[in-house]
Amino acid sequence: MKHFTKLLVLCMTLFVGCSFTLPAQVNALDNHAASTATKVKINKTKVTITEGKTVQLKVTGTKKKVKWSTSKKSVATVTTKGKVTGKKAGTATITAKVGKKTLKCKVTVKKKPEPSPGADYVWIPQHGGTKYHSTETCSNMKGPRQVTLQEAESLGFTRCSRCW
């Protein structure tokens, strides 16, 4: 009877001990799986843009606020929402800080290509409009700017039927 009581106490102790440690281990496994499933990442670690052009950087895997910064404001700037603008030729590092995590993207800015001699130039409206024009006075454009025909077409502009 003494042995039976000791055996019963031992079994009960093991049962109670396991019931407390197993859920803790399962929770630890669940927490580990959750932390690896939501890894904080930046969408680009290296990018090349032309002077005056932009690229959007994004951080995924977090709902925390991201603090953006640039290593060289003269080469590339970045907004509070991660929009990077190329200012002049060179390289800069854009940094995104999320809590203690630091993510980086190397930005190379290339010089804006000079129009080739004899390139066709057209006029496009600064605001609104979908047509390019042979003269700046066609269609009463407000604040027109002159660009190459190739650039106007790449921006989605089509030929004006009045001035062509």
Coordinates of N, CA and C in Angstrom, one line a residue:
M1 N 0.8 -1.2 0.0 CA 0.0 0.0 0.0 C 0.9 1.3 0.0
K2 N 2.0 1.2 0.8 CA 2.9 2.3 0.8 C 3.5 2.6 -0.6
H3 N 3.8 1.5 -1.3 CA 4.4 1.7 -2.6 C 3.4 2.2 -3.6
F4 N 2.2 1.8 -3.4 CA 1.1 2.2 -4.3 C 0.9 3.7 -4.1
T5 N 0.9 4.2 -2.9 CA 0.7 5.6 -2.6 C 1.8 6.4 -3.1
K6 N 3.0 6.0 -3.0 CA 4.2 6.7 -3.5 C 4.1 6.8 -5.0
L7 N 3.7 5.7 -5.6 CA 3.6 5.6 -7.1 C 2.5 6.6 -7.6
L8 N 1.4 6.6 -6.8 CA 0.3 7.5 -7.2 C 0.7 9.0 -7.1
V9 N 1.4 9.3 -6.0 CA 1.9 10.7 -5.8 C 2.9 11.1 -6.9
L10 N 3.7 10.1 -7.3 CA 4.7 10.4 -8.3 C 4.0 10.6 -9.7
C11 N 3.0 9.8 -10.0 CA 2.2 10.0 -11.2 C 1.5 11.3 -11.2
M12 N 0.9 11.7 -10.1 CA 0.1 12.9 -10.0 C 1.1 14.1 -10.2
T13 N 2.3 14.0 -9.6 CA 3.3 15.1 -9.7 C 3.7 15.3 -11.2
L14 N 4.0 14.1 -11.8 CA 4.3 14.2 -13.3 C 3.2 14.8 -14.1
F15 N 2.0 14.4 -13.8 CA 0.8 14.9 -14.6 C 0.7 16.4 -14.4
V16 N 0.7 16.9 -13.2 CA 0.6 18.3 -12.9 C 1.7 19.1 -13.5
G17 N 2.9 18.6 -13.4 CA 4.1 19.2 -14.0 C 4.0 19.3 -15.5
C18 N 3.6 18.3 -16.1 CA 3.5 18.3 -17.6 C 2.4 19.3 -18.1
S19 N 1.3 19.3 -17.3 CA 0.2 20.2 -17.7 C 0.6 21.7 -17.7
F20 N 1.6 22.0 -16.9 CA 2.0 23.4 -16.8 C 3.1 23.7 -17.9
T21 N 4.0 22.8 -18.1 CA 5.1 23.0 -19.0 C 4.8 22.9 -20.5
L22 N 3.9 21.9 -20.8 CA 3.6 21.7 -22.2 C 2.9 22.9 -22.9
P23 N 1.9 23.5 -22.2 CA 1.3 24.7 -22.8 C 2.3 25.8 -23.0
A24 N 3.2 26.0 -22.1 CA 4.2 27.0 -22.2 C 5.1 26.8 -23.4
Q25 N 5.5 25.5 -23.6 CA 6.3 25.2 -24.8 C 5.5 25.3 -26.1
V26 N 4.3 25.0 -26.1 CA 3.4 25.2 -27.3 C 3.3 26.7 -27.6
N27 N 3.1 27.5 -26.6 CA 3.0 29.0 -26.8 C 4.3 29.5 -27.3
A28 N 5.5 29.0 -26.8 CA 6.8 29.4 -27.3 C 6.9 29.1 -28.7
L29 N 6.5 27.9 -29.1 CA 6.5 27.6 -30.6 C 5.6 28.5 -31.4
D30 N 4.4 28.8 -30.9 CA 3.5 29.6 -31.6 C 4.1 31.0 -31.8
N31 N 4.7 31.6 -30.7 CA 5.4 32.9 -30.8 C 6.5 32.9 -31.8
H32 N 7.3 31.8 -31.8 CA 8.4 31.8 -32.7 C 7.9 31.7 -34.2
A33 N 6.9 31.0 -34.4 CA 6.3 30.9 -35.8 C 5.7 32.3 -36.2
A34 N 5.1 33.0 -35.2 CA 4.5 34.3 -35.6 C 5.6 35.3 -35.9
S35 N 6.7 35.2 -35.1 CA 7.8 36.2 -35.3 C 8.5 36.0 -36.6
T36 N 8.6 34.7 -37.1 CA 9.3 34.4 -38.3 C 8.4 34.7 -39.5
A37 N 7.1 34.6 -39.3 CA 6.1 34.8 -40.4 C 6.0 36.3 -40.7
T38 N 6.3 37.2 -39.8 CA 6.2 38.6 -40.1 C 7.6 39.3 -40.0
K39 N 8.4 38.9 -40.9 CA 9.8 39.5 -41.0 C 9.7 40.9 -41.6
V40 N 10.4 41.8 -41.0 CA 10.4 43.2 -41.5 C 11.4 43.3 -42.6
K41 N 10.9 43.7 -43.8 CA 11.8 43.8 -45.0 C 11.5 45.1 -45.8
I42 N 12.5 45.5 -46.6 CA 12.4 46.6 -47.5 C 12.2 46.1 -48.9
N43 N 11.4 46.7 -49.7 CA 11.1 46.2 -51.0 C 12.3 46.2 -52.0
K44 N 13.2 47.1 -51.8 CA 14.4 47.2 -52.7 C 15.6 47.5 -51.8
T45 N 16.7 46.8 -52.1 CA 18.0 47.0 -51.4 C 19.0 47.8 -52.3
K46 N 18.7 47.9 -53.6 CA 19.6 48.5 -54.5 C 18.7 49.0 -55.7
V47 N 18.8 50.3 -56.1 CA 18.0 50.8 -57.2 C 18.8 51.9 -57.9
T48 N 18.6 52.0 -59.2 CA 19.2 53.1 -60.1 C 18.1 53.9 -60.7
I49 N 18.2 55.2 -60.5 CA 17.2 56.1 -61.1 C 17.9 57.3 -61.8
T50 N 17.2 58.0 -62.6 CA 17.8 59.2 -63.3 C 17.5 60.5 -62.6
E51 N 18.3 61.5 -62.7 CA 18.0 62.8 -62.1 C 16.6 63.2 -62.3
G52 N 15.9 63.6 -61.3 CA 14.5 64.1 -61.4 C 13.5 63.0 -61.3
K53 N 13.9 61.8 -61.4 CA 12.9 60.7 -61.4 C 12.7 60.2 -59.9
T54 N 11.7 59.4 -59.7 CA 11.4 59.0 -58.3 C 11.2 57.5 -58.3
V55 N 11.3 56.9 -57.1 CA 11.1 55.5 -56.8 C 10.4 55.4 -55.4
Q56 N 9.5 54.5 -55.3 CA 8.8 54.3 -54.0 C 9.4 53.1 -53.2
L57 N 9.9 53.4 -52.1 CA 10.4 52.3 -51.2 C 9.3 52.0 -50.2
K58 N 9.2 50.7 -49.8 CA 8.2 50.3 -48.8 C 8.8 49.3 -47.9
V59 N 8.3 49.4 -46.6 CA 8.7 48.4 -45.6 C 7.5 47.6 -45.3
T60 N 7.7 46.2 -45.3 CA 6.6 45.3 -45.1 C 6.9 44.5 -43.8
G61 N 5.9 43.9 -43.2 CA 6.0 43.1 -42.1 C 5.9 43.8 -40.8
T62 N 5.4 45.1 -40.8 CA 5.3 45.8 -39.5 C 4.2 46.8 -39.7
K63 N 3.6 47.2 -38.6 CA 2.6 48.2 -38.6 C 3.1 49.5 -37.8
K64 N 4.4 49.3 -37.4 CA 5.0 50.5 -36.7 C 5.4 51.6 -37.7
K65 N 5.6 52.8 -37.2 CA 6.0 53.9 -38.0 C 7.4 53.7 -38.5
V66 N 7.6 54.1 -39.7 CA 9.0 54.0 -40.4 C 9.6 55.4 -40.4
K67 N 10.8 55.5 -40.0 CA 11.6 56.8 -40.1 C 12.6 56.7 -41.2
W68 N 12.4 57.5 -42.2 CA 13.3 57.5 -43.4 C 14.3 58.6 -43.3
S69 N 15.5 58.2 -43.9 CA 16.6 59.3 -43.9 C 17.5 58.9 -45.1
T70 N 18.3 59.9 -45.5 CA 19.2 59.8 -46.6 C 20.6 60.1 -46.2
S71 N 21.6 59.5 -46.8 CA 23.0 59.8 -46.4 C 23.5 61.0 -47.2
K72 N 22.9 61.4 -48.3 CA 23.4 62.5 -49.1 C 22.2 63.2 -49.7
K73 N 21.7 64.3 -49.1 CA 20.5 65.0 -49.6 C 20.8 65.6 -51.0
S74 N 22.0 65.9 -51.3 CA 22.4 66.5 -52.6 C 22.2 65.5 -53.7
V75 N 22.3 64.2 -53.4 CA 22.1 63.2 -54.4 C 20.7 62.6 -54.5
A76 N 20.1 62.3 -53.4 CA 18.8 61.8 -53.3 C 18.1 62.2 -52.0
T77 N 16.8 62.5 -52.2 CA 16.0 62.9 -51.0 C 14.9 61.8 -50.8
V78 N 14.4 61.7 -49.6 CA 13.3 60.8 -49.3 C 12.3 61.4 -48.4
T79 N 11.0 61.2 -48.8 CA 9.9 61.7 -48.0 C 9.6 60.9 -46.8
T80 N 8.7 61.3 -45.9 CA 8.3 60.6 -44.7 C 7.6 59.3 -45.1
K81 N 7.1 59.2 -46.4 CA 6.4 58.0 -46.9 C 7.3 57.1 -47.7
G82 N 8.6 57.4 -47.8 CA 9.5 56.5 -48.6 C 9.7 56.8 -50.0
K83 N 9.2 57.9 -50.5 CA 9.4 58.3 -51.9 C 10.7 59.0 -52.1
V84 N 11.6 58.3 -53.0 CA 12.9 58.8 -53.2 C 13.0 59.6 -54.5
T85 N 13.7 60.7 -54.5 CA 13.8 61.5 -55.7 C 15.3 61.7 -56.0
G86 N 15.7 61.4 -57.2 CA 17.1 61.6 -57.6 C 17.4 63.1 -57.9
K87 N 18.4 63.7 -57.2 CA 18.7 65.1 -57.4 C 19.9 65.3 -58.3
K88 N 21.0 64.6 -58.1 CA 22.1 64.8 -59.0 C 22.9 63.4 -59.0
A89 N 23.7 63.3 -60.0 CA 24.4 62.0 -60.2 C 25.3 61.7 -59.0
G90 N 25.3 60.4 -58.6 CA 26.0 60.0 -57.4 C 25.3 58.8 -56.8
T91 N 25.8 58.5 -55.6 CA 25.2 57.4 -54.8 C 24.8 57.9 -53.4
A92 N 23.7 57.4 -52.9 CA 23.3 57.7 -51.5 C 22.7 56.4 -50.9
T93 N 22.7 56.4 -49.6 CA 22.0 55.3 -48.9 C 20.8 55.8 -48.2
I94 N 19.6 55.2 -48.6 CA 18.4 55.5 -47.9 C 18.2 54.5 -46.8
T95 N 17.9 55.0 -45.6 CA 17.8 54.2 -44.4 C 16.3 54.3 -43.9
A96 N 15.8 53.1 -43.5 CA 14.5 53.0 -42.9 C 14.6 52.4 -41.6
K97 N 14.2 53.1 -40.5 CA 14.3 52.6 -39.2 C 12.9 52.3 -38.6
V98 N 12.8 51.1 -38.1 CA 11.5 50.6 -37.6 C 11.9 50.0 -36.2
G99 N 11.6 50.8 -35.2 CA 12.0 50.3 -33.8 C 13.5 50.2 -33.8
K100 N 14.0 49.0 -33.4 CA 15.5 48.8 -33.4 C 16.0 48.3 -34.7
K101 N 15.2 48.0 -35.7 CA 15.6 47.4 -36.9 C 15.9 48.5 -37.9
T102 N 17.1 48.4 -38.6 CA 17.5 49.3 -39.6 C 17.6 48.6 -41.0
L103 N 16.9 49.2 -42.0 CA 17.0 48.6 -43.3 C 17.6 49.6 -44.3
K104 N 18.3 49.2 -45.3 CA 19.0 50.1 -46.2 C 18.8 49.8 -47.6
C105 N 18.8 50.8 -48.4 CA 18.7 50.7 -49.9 C 19.7 51.6 -50.5
K106 N 20.6 51.1 -51.4 CA 21.6 51.9 -52.0 C 21.0 52.4 -53.3
V107 N 21.0 53.8 -53.4 CA 20.4 54.5 -54.6 C 21.5 55.1 -55.4
T108 N 21.5 54.7 -56.7 CA 22.5 55.3 -57.6 C 21.7 56.2 -58.5
V109 N 22.1 57.4 -58.6 CA 21.4 58.4 -59.5 C 22.3 58.7 -60.7
K110 N 21.8 58.5 -61.9 CA 22.5 58.7 -63.1 C 22.1 60.1 -63.7
K111 N 23.1 60.7 -64.4 CA 22.9 62.0 -65.0 C 21.8 61.9 -66.0
K112 N 20.9 62.9 -66.0 CA 19.8 63.0 -67.0 C 20.5 63.1 -68.4
P113 N 20.1 62.2 -69.3 CA 20.7 62.2 -70.7 C 20.4 63.5 -71.4
E114 N 21.4 64.1 -72.1 CA 21.2 65.3 -72.9 C 20.5 64.9 -74.2
P115 N 19.5 65.7 -74.6 CA 18.9 65.4 -75.9 C 19.9 65.4 -77.0
S116 N 19.8 64.4 -77.9 CA 20.7 64.4 -79.0 C 20.5 65.5 -80.0
P117 N 21.5 66.0 -80.7 CA 21.3 67.0 -81.7 C 20.3 66.7 -82.7
G118 N 19.5 67.6 -83.1 CA 18.5 67.3 -84.1 C 17.2 66.6 -83.6
A119 N 17.2 66.3 -82.3 CA 16.0 65.6 -81.7 C 14.8 66.5 -81.9
D120 N 13.7 65.8 -82.1 CA 12.4 66.6 -82.3 C 11.9 67.0 -80.9
Y121 N 11.6 68.3 -80.8 CA 11.0 68.8 -79.5 C 9.6 69.1 -79.7
V122 N 8.8 68.9 -78.7 CA 7.4 69.3 -78.7 C 7.0 70.0 -77.4
W123 N 5.8 70.5 -77.3 CA 5.4 71.2 -76.1 C 4.3 70.3 -75.4
I124 N 4.4 70.2 -74.1 CA 3.3 69.5 -73.3 C 2.8 70.4 -72.2
P125 N 1.5 70.2 -71.8 CA 1.0 71.0 -70.7 C 1.5 70.6 -69.4
Q126 N 1.7 71.5 -68.5 CA 2.2 71.2 -67.1 C 1.1 70.5 -66.4
H127 N -0.1 70.9 -66.5 CA -1.3 70.4 -65.8 C -2.4 70.0 -66.7
G128 N -2.8 68.8 -66.6 CA -3.9 68.3 -67.5 C -3.5 68.1 -68.9
G129 N -4.4 67.6 -69.7 CA -4.1 67.5 -71.1 C -3.4 66.2 -71.4
T130 N -3.6 65.7 -72.6 CA -3.1 64.4 -73.0 C -2.4 64.5 -74.4
K131 N -2.3 65.7 -74.9 CA -1.7 65.9 -76.3 C -0.4 66.6 -76.2
Y132 N 0.5 66.3 -77.2 CA 1.7 67.1 -77.3 C 1.5 68.0 -78.6
H133 N 2.2 69.2 -78.5 CA 2.0 70.2 -79.6 C 3.3 70.6 -80.2
S134 N 3.1 71.2 -81.5 CA 4.3 71.6 -82.2 C 4.7 73.1 -81.8
T135 N 3.7 73.8 -81.2 CA 3.9 75.2 -80.7 C 3.4 75.3 -79.3
E136 N 4.0 76.2 -78.6 CA 3.6 76.4 -77.2 C 2.3 77.1 -77.0
T137 N 1.8 77.7 -78.1 CA 0.5 78.5 -78.0 C -0.7 77.7 -78.5
C138 N -0.5 76.5 -79.0 CA -1.6 75.7 -79.4 C -2.5 75.3 -78.2
S139 N -3.8 75.4 -78.4 CA -4.7 74.9 -77.3 C -4.7 75.7 -76.0
N140 N -4.1 76.9 -76.1 CA -4.0 77.8 -74.9 C -3.5 77.1 -73.7
M141 N -2.4 76.4 -73.9 CA -1.8 75.7 -72.7 C -1.3 76.7 -71.7
K142 N -1.5 76.4 -70.4 CA -1.0 77.2 -69.4 C 0.3 76.6 -68.8
G143 N 1.4 77.4 -68.9 CA 2.7 76.9 -68.4 C 3.2 75.7 -69.2
P144 N 3.3 75.7 -70.5 CA 3.8 74.5 -71.2 C 5.3 74.3 -71.0
R145 N 5.7 73.1 -71.2 CA 7.2 72.9 -71.1 C 7.6 72.1 -72.4
Q146 N 8.8 72.3 -72.8 CA 9.3 71.7 -74.0 C 10.1 70.4 -73.6
V147 N 9.8 69.3 -74.3 CA 10.4 68.0 -74.1 C 10.7 67.4 -75.4
T148 N 11.5 66.3 -75.4 CA 11.7 65.6 -76.7 C 10.4 64.8 -77.0
L149 N 10.2 64.6 -78.3 CA 9.1 63.8 -78.7 C 9.1 62.4 -78.0
Q150 N 10.2 61.8 -77.9 CA 10.3 60.5 -77.3 C 9.8 60.6 -75.8
E151 N 10.3 61.6 -75.1 CA 9.8 61.8 -73.7 C 8.3 62.0 -73.6
A152 N 7.8 62.8 -74.5 CA 6.3 63.1 -74.4 C 5.6 61.8 -74.7
E153 N 6.0 61.0 -75.6 CA 5.3 59.7 -75.9 C 5.5 58.7 -74.8
S154 N 6.7 58.8 -74.1 CA 6.9 57.8 -73.0 C 6.0 58.2 -71.8
L155 N 5.6 59.5 -71.7 CA 4.8 60.0 -70.6 C 3.3 59.8 -71.0
G156 N 3.0 59.2 -72.2 CA 1.6 58.9 -72.5 C 0.9 60.0 -73.3
F157 N 1.6 61.0 -73.8 CA 1.0 62.1 -74.6 C 0.9 61.6 -76.0
T158 N -0.2 62.0 -76.7 CA -0.4 61.7 -78.1 C -0.4 63.0 -78.9
R159 N -0.3 62.9 -80.2 CA -0.2 64.1 -81.1 C -1.5 64.9 -81.2
C160 N -1.4 66.2 -81.2 CA -2.5 67.1 -81.3 C -2.9 67.2 -82.8
S161 N -4.2 67.0 -83.1 CA -4.6 67.0 -84.5 C -4.7 68.4 -85.1
R162 N -4.7 69.4 -84.2 CA -4.8 70.8 -84.7 C -3.5 71.4 -85.2
C163 N -2.4 71.0 -84.5 CA -1.1 71.7 -84.9 C -0.2 70.7 -85.7
W164 N -0.6 69.5 -86.0 CA 0.2 68.6 -86.8 C -0.4 68.4 -88.2

